[in-house]
mmCIF file of C-alpha atoms in Angstrom:
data_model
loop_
_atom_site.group_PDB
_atom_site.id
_atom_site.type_symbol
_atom_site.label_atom_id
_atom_site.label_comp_id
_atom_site.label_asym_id
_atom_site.label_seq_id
_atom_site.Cartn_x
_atom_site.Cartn_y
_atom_site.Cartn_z
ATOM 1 C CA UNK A 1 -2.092 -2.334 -16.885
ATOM 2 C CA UNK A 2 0.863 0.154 -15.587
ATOM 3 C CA UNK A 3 3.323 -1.999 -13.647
ATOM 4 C CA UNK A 4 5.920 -0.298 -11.516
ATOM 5 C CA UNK A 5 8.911 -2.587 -11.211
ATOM 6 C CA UNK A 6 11.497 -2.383 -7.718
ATOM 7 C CA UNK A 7 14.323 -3.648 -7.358
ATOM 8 C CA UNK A 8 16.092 -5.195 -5.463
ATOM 9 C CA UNK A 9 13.761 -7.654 -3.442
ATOM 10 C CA UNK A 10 15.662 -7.623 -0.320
ATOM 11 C CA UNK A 11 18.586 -5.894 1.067
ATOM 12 C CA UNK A 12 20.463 -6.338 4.536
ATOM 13 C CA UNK A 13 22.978 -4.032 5.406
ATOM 14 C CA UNK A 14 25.110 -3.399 8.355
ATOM 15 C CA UNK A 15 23.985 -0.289 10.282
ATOM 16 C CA UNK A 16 25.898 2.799 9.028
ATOM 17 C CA UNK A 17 26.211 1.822 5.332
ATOM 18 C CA UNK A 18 24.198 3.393 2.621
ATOM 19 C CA UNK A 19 20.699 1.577 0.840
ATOM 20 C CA UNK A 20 18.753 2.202 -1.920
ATOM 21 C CA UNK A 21 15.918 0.751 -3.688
ATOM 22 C CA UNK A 22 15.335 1.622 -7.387
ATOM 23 C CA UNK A 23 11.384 1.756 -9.249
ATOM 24 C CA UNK A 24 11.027 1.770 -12.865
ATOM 25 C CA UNK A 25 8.197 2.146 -15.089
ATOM 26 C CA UNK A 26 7.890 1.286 -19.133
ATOM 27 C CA UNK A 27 5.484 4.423 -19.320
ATOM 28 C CA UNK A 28 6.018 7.935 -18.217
ATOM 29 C CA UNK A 29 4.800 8.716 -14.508
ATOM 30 C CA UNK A 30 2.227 11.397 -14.004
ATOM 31 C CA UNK A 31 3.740 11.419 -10.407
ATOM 32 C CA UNK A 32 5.303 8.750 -8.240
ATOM 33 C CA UNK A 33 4.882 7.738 -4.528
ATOM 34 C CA UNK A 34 6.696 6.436 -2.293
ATOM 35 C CA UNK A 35 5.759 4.088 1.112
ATOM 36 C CA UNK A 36 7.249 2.355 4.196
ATOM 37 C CA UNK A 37 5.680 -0.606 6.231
ATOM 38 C CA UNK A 38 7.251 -1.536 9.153
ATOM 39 C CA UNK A 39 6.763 -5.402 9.826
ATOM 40 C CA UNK A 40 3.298 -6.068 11.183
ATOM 41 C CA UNK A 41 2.683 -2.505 10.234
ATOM 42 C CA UNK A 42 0.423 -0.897 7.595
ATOM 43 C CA UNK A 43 2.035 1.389 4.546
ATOM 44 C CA UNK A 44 2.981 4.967 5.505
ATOM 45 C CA UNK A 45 3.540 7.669 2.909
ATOM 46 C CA UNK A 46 6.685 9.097 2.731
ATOM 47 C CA UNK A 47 6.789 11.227 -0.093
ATOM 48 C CA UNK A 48 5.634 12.306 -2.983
ATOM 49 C CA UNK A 49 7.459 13.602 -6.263
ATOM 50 C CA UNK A 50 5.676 14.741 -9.166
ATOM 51 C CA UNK A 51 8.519 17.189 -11.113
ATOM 52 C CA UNK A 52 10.729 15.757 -14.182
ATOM 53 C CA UNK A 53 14.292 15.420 -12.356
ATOM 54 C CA UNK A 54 13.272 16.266 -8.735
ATOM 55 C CA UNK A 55 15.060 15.426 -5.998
ATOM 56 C CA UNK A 56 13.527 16.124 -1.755
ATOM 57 C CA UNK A 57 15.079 14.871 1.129
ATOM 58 C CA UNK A 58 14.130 13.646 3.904
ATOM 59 C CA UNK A 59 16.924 13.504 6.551
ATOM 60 C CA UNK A 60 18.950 10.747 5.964
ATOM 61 C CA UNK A 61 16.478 10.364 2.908
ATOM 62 C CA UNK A 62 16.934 11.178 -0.654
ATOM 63 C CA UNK A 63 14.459 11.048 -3.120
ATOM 64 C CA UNK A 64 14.321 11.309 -6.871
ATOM 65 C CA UNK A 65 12.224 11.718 -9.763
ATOM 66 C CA UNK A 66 14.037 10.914 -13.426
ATOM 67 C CA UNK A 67 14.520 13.445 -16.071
ATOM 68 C CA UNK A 68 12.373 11.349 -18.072
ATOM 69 C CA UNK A 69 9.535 10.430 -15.143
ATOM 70 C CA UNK A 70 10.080 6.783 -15.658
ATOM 71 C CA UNK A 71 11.956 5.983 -12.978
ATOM 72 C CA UNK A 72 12.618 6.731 -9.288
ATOM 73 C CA UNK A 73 14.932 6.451 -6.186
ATOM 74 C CA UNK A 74 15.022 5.793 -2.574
ATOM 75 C CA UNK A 75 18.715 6.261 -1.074
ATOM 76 C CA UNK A 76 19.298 5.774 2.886
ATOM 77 C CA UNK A 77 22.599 7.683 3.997
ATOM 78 C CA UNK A 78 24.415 5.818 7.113
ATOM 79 C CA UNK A 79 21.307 3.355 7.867
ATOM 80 C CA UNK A 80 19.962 2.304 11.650
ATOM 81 C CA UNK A 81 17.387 -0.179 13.044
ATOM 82 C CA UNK A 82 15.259 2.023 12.660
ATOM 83 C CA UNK A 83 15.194 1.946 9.422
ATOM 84 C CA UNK A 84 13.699 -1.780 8.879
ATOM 85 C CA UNK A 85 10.870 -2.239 6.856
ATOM 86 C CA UNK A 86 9.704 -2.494 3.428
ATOM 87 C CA UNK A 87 9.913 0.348 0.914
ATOM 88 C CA UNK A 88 7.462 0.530 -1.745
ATOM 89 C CA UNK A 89 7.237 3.006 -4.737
ATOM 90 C CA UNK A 90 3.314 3.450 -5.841
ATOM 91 C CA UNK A 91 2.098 5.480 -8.967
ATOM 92 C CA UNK A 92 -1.186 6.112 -10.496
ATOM 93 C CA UNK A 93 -2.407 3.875 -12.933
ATOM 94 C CA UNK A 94 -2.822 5.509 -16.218
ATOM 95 C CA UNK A 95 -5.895 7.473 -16.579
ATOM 96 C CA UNK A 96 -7.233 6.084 -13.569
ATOM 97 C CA UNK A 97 -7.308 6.902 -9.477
ATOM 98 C CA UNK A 98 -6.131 3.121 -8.846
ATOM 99 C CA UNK A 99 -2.887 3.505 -6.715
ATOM 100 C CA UNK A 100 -0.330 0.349 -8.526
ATOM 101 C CA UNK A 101 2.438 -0.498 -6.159
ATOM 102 C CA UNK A 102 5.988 -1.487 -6.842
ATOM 103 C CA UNK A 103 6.884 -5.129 -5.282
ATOM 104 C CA UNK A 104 8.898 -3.556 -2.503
ATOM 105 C CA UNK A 105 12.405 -3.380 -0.824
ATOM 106 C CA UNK A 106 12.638 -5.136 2.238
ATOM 107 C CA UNK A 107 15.301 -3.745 3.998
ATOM 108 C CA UNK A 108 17.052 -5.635 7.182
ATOM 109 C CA UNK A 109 19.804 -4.209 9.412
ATOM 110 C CA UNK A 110 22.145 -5.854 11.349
ATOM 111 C CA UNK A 111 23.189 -3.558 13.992
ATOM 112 C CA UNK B 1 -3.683 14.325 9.651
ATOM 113 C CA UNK B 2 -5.711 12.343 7.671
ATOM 114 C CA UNK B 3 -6.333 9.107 10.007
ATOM 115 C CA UNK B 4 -8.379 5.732 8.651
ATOM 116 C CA UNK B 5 -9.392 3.449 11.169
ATOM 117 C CA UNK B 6 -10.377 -0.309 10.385
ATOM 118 C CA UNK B 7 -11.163 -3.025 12.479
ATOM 119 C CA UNK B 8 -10.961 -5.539 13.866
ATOM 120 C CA UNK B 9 -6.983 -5.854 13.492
ATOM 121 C CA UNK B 10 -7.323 -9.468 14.062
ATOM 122 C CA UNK B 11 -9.923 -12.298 13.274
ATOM 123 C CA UNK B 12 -9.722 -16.292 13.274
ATOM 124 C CA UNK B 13 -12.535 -17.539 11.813
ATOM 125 C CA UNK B 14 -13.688 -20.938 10.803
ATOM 126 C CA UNK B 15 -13.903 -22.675 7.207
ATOM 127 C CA UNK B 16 -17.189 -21.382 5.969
ATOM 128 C CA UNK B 17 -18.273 -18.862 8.310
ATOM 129 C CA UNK B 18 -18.058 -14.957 6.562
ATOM 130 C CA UNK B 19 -16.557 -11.826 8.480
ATOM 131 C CA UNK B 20 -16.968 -8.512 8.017
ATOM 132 C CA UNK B 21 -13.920 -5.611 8.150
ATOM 133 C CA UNK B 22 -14.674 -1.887 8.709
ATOM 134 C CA UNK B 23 -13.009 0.819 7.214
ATOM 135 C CA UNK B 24 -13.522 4.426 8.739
ATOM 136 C CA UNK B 25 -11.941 7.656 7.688
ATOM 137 C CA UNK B 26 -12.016 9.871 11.040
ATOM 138 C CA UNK B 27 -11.380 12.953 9.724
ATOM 139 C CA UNK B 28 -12.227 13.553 6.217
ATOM 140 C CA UNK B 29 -14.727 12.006 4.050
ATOM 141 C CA UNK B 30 -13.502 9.536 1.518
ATOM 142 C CA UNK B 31 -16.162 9.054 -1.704
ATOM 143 C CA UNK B 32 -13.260 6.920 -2.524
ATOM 144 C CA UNK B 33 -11.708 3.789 -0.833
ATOM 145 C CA UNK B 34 -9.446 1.272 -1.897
ATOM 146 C CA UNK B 35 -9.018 -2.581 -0.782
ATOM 147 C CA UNK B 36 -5.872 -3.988 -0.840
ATOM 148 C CA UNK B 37 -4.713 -7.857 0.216
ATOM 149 C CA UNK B 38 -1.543 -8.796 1.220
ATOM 150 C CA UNK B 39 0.068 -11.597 1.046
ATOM 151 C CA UNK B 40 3.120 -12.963 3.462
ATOM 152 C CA UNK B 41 6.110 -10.728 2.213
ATOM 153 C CA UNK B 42 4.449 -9.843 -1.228
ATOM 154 C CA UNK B 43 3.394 -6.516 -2.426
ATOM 155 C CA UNK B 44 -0.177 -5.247 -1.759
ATOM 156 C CA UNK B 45 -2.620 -6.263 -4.722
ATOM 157 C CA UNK B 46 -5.646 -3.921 -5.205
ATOM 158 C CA UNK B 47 -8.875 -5.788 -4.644
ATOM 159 C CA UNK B 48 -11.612 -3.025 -5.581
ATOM 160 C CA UNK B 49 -11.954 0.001 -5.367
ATOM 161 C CA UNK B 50 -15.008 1.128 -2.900
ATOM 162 C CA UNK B 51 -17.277 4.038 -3.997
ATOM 163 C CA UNK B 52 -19.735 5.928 -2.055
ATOM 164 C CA UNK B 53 -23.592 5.333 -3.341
ATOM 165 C CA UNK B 54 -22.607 2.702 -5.765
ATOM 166 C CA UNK B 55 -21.008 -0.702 -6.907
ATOM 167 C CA UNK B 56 -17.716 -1.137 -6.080
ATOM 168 C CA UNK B 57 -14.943 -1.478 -9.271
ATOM 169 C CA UNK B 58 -13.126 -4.911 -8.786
ATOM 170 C CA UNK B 59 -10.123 -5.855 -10.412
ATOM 171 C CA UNK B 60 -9.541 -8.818 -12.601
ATOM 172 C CA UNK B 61 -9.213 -11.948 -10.352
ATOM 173 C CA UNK B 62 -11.226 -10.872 -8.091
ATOM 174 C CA UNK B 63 -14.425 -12.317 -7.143
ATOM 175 C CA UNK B 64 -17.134 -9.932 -6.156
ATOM 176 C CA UNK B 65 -19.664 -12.455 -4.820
ATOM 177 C CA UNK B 66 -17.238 -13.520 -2.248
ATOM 178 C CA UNK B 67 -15.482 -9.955 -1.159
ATOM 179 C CA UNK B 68 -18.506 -8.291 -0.803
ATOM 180 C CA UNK B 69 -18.173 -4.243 -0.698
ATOM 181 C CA UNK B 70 -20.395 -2.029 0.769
ATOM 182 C CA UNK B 71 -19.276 1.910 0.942
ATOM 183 C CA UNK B 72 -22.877 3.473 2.811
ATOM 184 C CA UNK B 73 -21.945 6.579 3.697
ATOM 185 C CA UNK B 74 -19.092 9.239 3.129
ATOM 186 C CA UNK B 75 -16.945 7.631 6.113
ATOM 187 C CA UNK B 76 -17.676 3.896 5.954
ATOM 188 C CA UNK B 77 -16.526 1.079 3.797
ATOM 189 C CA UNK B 78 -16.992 -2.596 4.697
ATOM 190 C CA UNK B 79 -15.415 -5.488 3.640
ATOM 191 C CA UNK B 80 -17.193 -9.004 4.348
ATOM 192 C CA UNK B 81 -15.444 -12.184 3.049
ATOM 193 C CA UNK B 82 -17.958 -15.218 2.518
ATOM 194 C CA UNK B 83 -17.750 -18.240 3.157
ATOM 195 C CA UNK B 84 -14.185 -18.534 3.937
ATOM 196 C CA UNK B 85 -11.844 -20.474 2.926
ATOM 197 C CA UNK B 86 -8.082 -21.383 4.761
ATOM 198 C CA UNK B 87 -6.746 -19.837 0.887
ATOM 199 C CA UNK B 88 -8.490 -16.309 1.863
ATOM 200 C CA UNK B 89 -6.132 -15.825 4.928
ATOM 201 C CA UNK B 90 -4.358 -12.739 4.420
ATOM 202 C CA UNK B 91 -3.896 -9.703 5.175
ATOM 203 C CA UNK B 92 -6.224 -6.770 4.196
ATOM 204 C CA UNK B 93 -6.061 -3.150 4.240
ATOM 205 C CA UNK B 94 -8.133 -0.749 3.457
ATOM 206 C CA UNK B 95 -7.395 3.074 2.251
ATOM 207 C CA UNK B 96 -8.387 5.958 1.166
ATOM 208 C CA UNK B 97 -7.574 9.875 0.260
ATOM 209 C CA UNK B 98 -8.064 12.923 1.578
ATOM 210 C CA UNK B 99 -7.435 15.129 -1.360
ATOM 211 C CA UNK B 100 -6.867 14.818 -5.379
ATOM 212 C CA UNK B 101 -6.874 11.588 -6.780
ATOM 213 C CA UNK B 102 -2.747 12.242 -7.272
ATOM 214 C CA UNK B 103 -2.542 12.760 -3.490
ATOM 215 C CA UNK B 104 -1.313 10.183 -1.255
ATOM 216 C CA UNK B 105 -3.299 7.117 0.299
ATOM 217 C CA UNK B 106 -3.548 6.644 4.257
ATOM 218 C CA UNK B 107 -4.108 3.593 5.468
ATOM 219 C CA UNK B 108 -6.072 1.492 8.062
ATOM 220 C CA UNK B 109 -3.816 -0.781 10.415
ATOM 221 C CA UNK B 110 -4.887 -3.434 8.145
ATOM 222 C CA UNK B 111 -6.771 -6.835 9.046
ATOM 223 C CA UNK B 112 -4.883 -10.043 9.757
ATOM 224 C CA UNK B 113 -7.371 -12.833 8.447
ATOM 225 C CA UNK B 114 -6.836 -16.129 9.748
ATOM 226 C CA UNK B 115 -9.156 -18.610 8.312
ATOM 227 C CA UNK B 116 -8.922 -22.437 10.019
#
C-alpha cells in the first residue's frame, strides 16, 4: 500500500532556531495532512493542503504542498516549548478512505 | 468543532481477562471510524476501519477474533481486546470524520492499555 515517508526521526533544537520535518510519497498525493501530538496527547490536525505547489501558514507555521504532490513540508520559524511534540504528515491511501500516516518528527526543545 | 470522546483513558488489566474501549463522536455522526494502535514512540498503525451496520475492514496483521469491533449506531464504536496478552499493551485511539472522506480525522484522547 501508499507509504508516506518523514524524515527526520527526531530533532532537538534550541528555542529560537528554525525546524522542519519533510514527507515524501513514491505516488502522487490526492491531498496531504498534516498532525501534532503532544506527549501523552492524542493527534491534532493542523492542516490540510490539497493544491499542486501550495503553501498556508500558520503563524510561525509554514506549510507546503510540491509542484508535483509528492511531497510536503512542515517549517517552524524561531521555535518555543511550546512547540514539543510529534509532527506527523497523513494522506489518503489510494482509492481508499484509510488515513496512512508518515512515521513522525519528534521535535524536542531545549529552552 | 467536531469532538470524539473515548474512554476509559486508562485500563490495567490482567493476562487473560478482555476490555472493552468506547469511541463516541459528540457532535456529528460518524458511519465511519477508524482504530489506530500506537506503539511507544512509533507512528500510529491502522487497525480497522469501523463501519456503521456492518463488519468492520481490518488490515493485514491484524487479528479480528481478538480486536473485536462493534460500530451499533451512528455515534458508537467499541473496541474490546480478548483475552489479553502483556504484547497487546499499547496505546489505542480511535477516530473518525465529520465530513468527506478527504477531510481531516479527530481523534479520541486515546486508551493507554496496560496488560500485566
Amino acid at each position: 500500500g501508499q507509504q508516506v515517508m518523514q524524515i527526520p526521526q527526531y530533532q532537538h533544537v534550541q528555542e529560537g532556531e528554525d525546524f522542519t520535518t519533510y514527507c515524501n510519497s513514491s505516488t502522487t498525493l490526492s491531498n496531504i495532512q498534516w498532525y501534532k501530538q503532544r506527549p501523552g496527547g492524542h493527534p491534532v490536525f493542523l492542516i490540510q493542503l490539497v493544491k499542486s505547489g501550495e503553501v498556508k501558514k500558520q503563524k510561525r507555521l509554514t506549510f507546503q504542498f510540491g509542484e508535483a504532490k509528492k511531497n510536503s513540508s512542515l517549517h517552524i520559524t524561531a521555535t518555543q516549548t511550546t512547540d514539543v511534540g510529534t509532527y506527523f504528515c497523513a494522506a489518503l491511501q489510494g482509492g481508499s478512505e484509510k488515513l496512512v500516516f508518515g512515521k513522525g518528527t519528534k521535535l524536542t526543545v531545549n529552552p | 468543532g467536531a469532538v470524539v470522546s473515548q474512554h476509559p483513558s486508562r485500563v490495567i488489566c490482567k493476562s487473560g481477562t478482555s476490555v472493552k474501549i468506547e469511541c463516541r463522536s459528540l457532535d456529528f455522526q460518524a458511519t465511519t471510524m477508524f482504530w489506530y494502535r500506537q506503539f511507544p514512540k512509533q507512528s500510529l498503525m491502522l487497525m480497522a476501519t469501523s463501519n456503521e451496520g456492518s463488519k468492520a475492514t481490518y488490515e493485514q496483521g491484524v487479528e479480528k477474533d481478538k480486536f473485536l469491533i462493534n460500530h451499533a449506531s451512528l455515534t458508537l464504536s467499541t473496541l474490546t481486546v480478548t483475552s489479553a496478552h502483556p504484547e497487546d499493551s499499547s496505546f489505542y485511539i480511535c477516530s473518525a470524520r465529520s465530513g468527506q472522506i478527504d477531510s481531516p480525522l479527530h481523534f479520541g484522547n486515546g486508551t493507554r492499555l496496560t496488560v500485566t
